[in-house]
């Protein structure tokens, strides 16, 4: 019996540790050949040798289990290094089928305390990094589709965050980047659908080295049980979205953690006000909109803070 991702090749960015590592291992378990990307940092032995980088360690773990994997040390937020990453997958496996964008960093601070570099670095790694790899992958799929005169197989899974959905007060840079990734995903989904490519975005909750401070107060695992915030709760959804089974899932946002997947509905228009004249005046807007908000909760915003309360079994 063939595996769901047999014959397919994948890129997973930020895959040397944490969530990306779990995703790379899951894709390989499902049969994909994987390019394991991570920024070129020393591995567990601290030697600084390229062969000891986290990306190579994960690639070796996949190969040791009988899978196919190569490592790529590179910064996906650098346009040319992102090009090299996609070209490595195409050269090594003949084509690229799956792109999992996961790489990211945190530089948390309140908006009134945040520095320019803290803002720029997070936007660069998360949002520009997602764009760079998506750009080169989309060029590859579009050229292949035009060459054969038919749709090809392509899957993009991007990584947003509940920080965007709920409006995390201490993460304005991260929330903005993750919101931008949602917009990038829905735009990409519409642009590439005719070429056979789907693009979806997940909002995972996982305890990793990057988020250990964020989730320091969250429940710890019971003895002998998998941590509810383990990346292994997220990876199966990524594997599913990368598979042929998810062909009709496109342009969607899904929250995932702790044995739960929630599909988030698109925004809805809840009220509309029309001017009685050619254009609104201040007084007319005051008469129409002010009463509308008078009885609404004072802290209610466009943010959907209720997603933070989602858990398995609700």
C-alpha positions in Angstrom: 0.0 0.0 0.0 1.5 3.3 -1.1 1.9 6.2 1.3 -0.1 9.5 0.8 3.0 11.5 -0.2 4.9 8.8 -2.2 6.7 10.3 -5.1 6.3 13.9 -3.9 9.1 16.3 -2.8 8.8 18.9 0.0 10.5 21.9 1.5 10.1 22.6 5.2 11.6 25.9 6.4 12.8 26.4 9.9 12.9 22.6 10.2 16.0 22.2 12.4 14.1 22.2 15.6 10.6 22.4 17.1 7.5 22.6 14.9 9.4 22.5 11.6 11.3 19.4 12.6 8.1 17.6 13.6 6.6 18.6 10.2 9.6 17.4 8.2 9.5 14.1 10.0 5.8 13.7 9.4 6.1 14.5 5.7 8.9 11.9 5.4 6.8 9.4 7.3 4.0 9.9 4.8 6.5 9.2 1.9 7.7 12.6 0.8 11.4 13.4 0.0 12.2 16.4 2.2 14.5 19.4 1.9 15.1 20.4 5.5 15.9 24.1 5.7 17.2 25.9 8.7 19.4 28.9 9.4 23.0 27.8 9.6 23.5 27.4 13.3 25.6 24.9 15.2 23.9 21.6 16.1 23.7 19.8 19.4 27.4 19.1 19.6 28.1 22.9 19.4 31.0 22.4 16.9 29.8 24.9 14.3 30.6 22.3 11.6 28.0 22.3 8.8 27.5 18.6 9.2 26.3 19.2 12.8 23.7 21.9 12.0 20.1 21.2 13.1 19.0 20.9 9.5 21.5 18.1 8.8 20.6 16.4 12.0 17.0 16.2 11.0 17.9 15.1 7.5 20.0 12.4 8.9 17.2 11.3 11.2 14.9 11.0 8.2 17.5 9.0 6.2 18.1 6.7 9.2 14.4 5.9 9.2 14.6 4.9 5.5 13.4 8.2 4.0 15.0 10.6 1.6 16.2 14.0 2.8 18.8 16.7 2.2 19.7 19.7 4.4 19.8 23.3 3.3 21.4 25.9 5.5 20.1 29.3 4.5 18.1 32.4 5.5 14.7 32.2 3.7 14.3 36.0 4.3 17.2 36.5 1.8 15.7 36.5 -1.7 18.7 34.7 -3.3 19.0 32.1 -0.6 15.3 31.3 -1.0 15.9 30.9 -4.7 18.7 28.5 -3.9 16.4 26.5 -1.6 13.8 25.9 -4.2 16.4 25.2 -6.9 18.0 22.6 -4.5 14.6 20.8 -4.3 14.1 20.8 -8.0 17.6 19.7 -8.9 17.6 17.0 -6.3 14.2 15.6 -6.8 13.3 16.7 -10.3 10.4 18.9 -9.1 8.9 20.6 -6.1 5.5 19.5 -4.9 5.1 20.8 -1.3 6.2 24.0 0.4 5.8 24.3 4.2 6.7 27.8 5.5 7.5 27.7 9.1 10.7 29.7 9.8 10.3 32.5 12.3 11.7 34.4 15.2 10.3 36.4 18.2 11.2 39.8 19.4 8.4 40.5 21.8 7.8 44.0 23.3 4.9 46.4 23.7 4.4 48.7 20.8 5.5 51.8 22.8 8.8 50.1 23.7 9.6 48.3 20.4 12.7 49.3 18.5 12.9 49.7 14.8 15.2 46.7 14.5 12.8 44.5 16.5 10.0 45.4 14.2 12.0 45.0 11.0 13.6 41.7 11.9 10.3 39.9 12.7 8.6 41.2 9.6 11.6 40.2 7.5 11.9 36.6 8.7 8.2 35.8 8.9 6.5 37.8 6.2 9.3 38.3 3.7 10.5 34.8 4.3 7.1 33.4 3.4 6.9 35.5 0.3 10.4 34.6 -0.9 9.9 30.9 -0.9 6.3 31.2 -2.2 7.5 33.4 -5.1 10.1 30.9 -6.4 7.9 27.9 -5.8 5.0 29.6 -7.7 7.3 30.4 -10.6 8.3 26.7 -10.7 4.7 25.5 -10.7 3.5 28.0 -13.2 6.2 27.2 -15.7 5.6 23.4 -15.3 1.8 23.9 -15.8 2.3 26.1 -18.9 4.8 23.5 -20.3 2.4 20.6 -20.0 -0.8 22.6 -20.7 -2.5 21.3 -17.5 -2.6 21.8 -13.8 0.3 20.3 -11.8 0.5 19.2 -8.1 1.4 21.9 -5.7 0.7 22.5 -2.0 1.6 25.4 0.2 1.1 25.4 4.0 1.9 28.7 5.7 2.2 29.4 9.4 0.3 32.2 11.0 -0.6 32.5 14.7 -3.3 33.0 17.2 -1.4 36.2 18.0 -2.9 37.6 14.8 -6.4 36.3 15.5 -6.5 37.4 19.1 -4.5 40.6 18.9 -1.5 39.8 21.2 -0.8 43.1 23.0 2.9 42.3 23.6 3.6 41.1 20.1 2.7 43.9 17.6 5.5 42.9 15.2 4.7 39.2 15.3 0.9 39.8 15.1 1.3 42.1 12.1 3.6 39.6 10.3 1.3 36.7 11.0 -1.7 38.8 9.7 0.3 39.6 6.6 0.9 35.9 6.1 -2.8 35.2 6.1 -3.3 37.9 3.4 -0.4 36.4 1.4 -2.0 33.0 1.7 -5.5 33.9 0.5 -4.0 35.9 -2.4 -1.7 33.0 -3.4 -4.6 30.6 -3.2 -6.6 32.5 -5.7 -3.6 33.2 -8.0 -2.3 29.6 -8.2 -5.6 27.6 -8.2 -5.7 27.3 -12.0 -2.2 25.8 -11.9 -3.3 23.0 -9.6 -1.8 24.6 -6.5 -3.5 25.1 -3.1 -2.4 27.4 -0.3 -3.6 27.2 3.2 -2.5 28.7 6.5 -2.4 27.2 10.0 -2.3 28.9 13.4 -0.5 26.3 15.6 0.0 26.4 19.3 3.2 24.5 20.2 5.8 24.6 23.0 9.1 25.0 21.2 12.4 26.7 22.0 11.0 29.9 20.3 7.8 29.9 22.3 9.0 28.5 25.7 8.5 31.9 27.4 5.1 32.5 25.7 3.7 29.2 27.0 5.5 29.1 30.3 2.2 29.3 32.2 0.3 26.7 30.2 -0.4 23.2 31.4 2.4 20.8 31.6 2.0 17.2 30.3 0.8 14.5 32.6 3.3 11.8 33.4 3.7 9.5 30.5 1.4 11.6 28.3 2.2 13.7 25.2 2.5 17.4 26.0 -0.8 19.1 24.9 1.4 21.7 23.3 3.8 19.3 21.6 4.6 20.0 17.9 3.5 16.4 17.2 -0.1 17.6 17.6 0.4 20.0 14.6 2.4 18.0 12.2 -0.4 15.6 11.1 -2.5 18.5 9.9 0.4 19.7 7.8 0.8 16.3 6.3 -2.9 16.2 5.5 -2.9 19.6 3.9 0.1 18.6 1.8 -1.6 15.5 0.5 -3.9 14.7 -2.5 -6.8 14.2 0.0 -6.8 18.0 0.7 -7.3 18.9 -3.0 -10.5 20.9 -2.2 -9.1 22.7 0.8 -7.7 26.0 -0.5 -7.4 29.5 1.0 -8.4 28.3 4.4 -7.2 29.2 8.0 -7.1 26.4 10.6 -6.2 26.6 14.3 -4.5 23.4 15.5 -3.1 22.2 18.9 -3.6 19.6 21.5 -5.6 17.1 19.5 -7.9 19.7 18.0 -8.4 21.4 14.6 -10.7 24.4 14.3 -11.6 25.9 10.9 -11.9 29.7 11.2 -14.6 31.3 9.1 -13.9 34.4 7.0 -15.0 37.8 8.4 -18.6 38.9 7.9 -20.2 42.3 7.5 -22.3 42.8 10.6 -23.6 46.3 9.9 -23.9 48.8 7.0 -24.8 52.4 7.1 -25.9 54.4 4.1 -26.0 58.2 3.8 -29.3 59.8 3.0 -27.4 62.4 1.0 -24.6 62.3 -1.6 -21.9 61.8 1.0 -21.8 61.5 4.8 -21.4 64.4 7.1 -19.8 64.2 10.5 -23.2 64.6 12.2 -24.8 61.9 10.2 -22.0 59.4 11.0 -22.3 60.4 14.7 -26.0 59.7 14.6 -25.6 56.3 12.9 -22.5 54.8 14.3 -22.2 56.1 17.8 -25.4 54.4 19.0 -24.3 51.2 17.3 -21.3 51.0 19.6 -22.9 52.4 22.7 -24.1 49.0 24.0 -21.3 46.9 22.8 -18.6 45.6 25.1 -15.9 48.3 25.5 -13.0 46.0 24.8 -14.5 44.2 21.9 -12.4 44.7 18.7 -12.0 43.0 15.4 -9.6 40.5 17.2 -11.1 37.1 18.0 -9.8 36.5 21.5 -12.1 33.6 22.0 -9.8 31.4 19.9 -7.5 31.3 22.8 -10.1 29.3 24.7 -10.4 26.6 22.1 -9.5 23.1 23.3 -10.2 19.5 22.5 -13.6 18.2 23.5 -15.5 21.6 23.5 
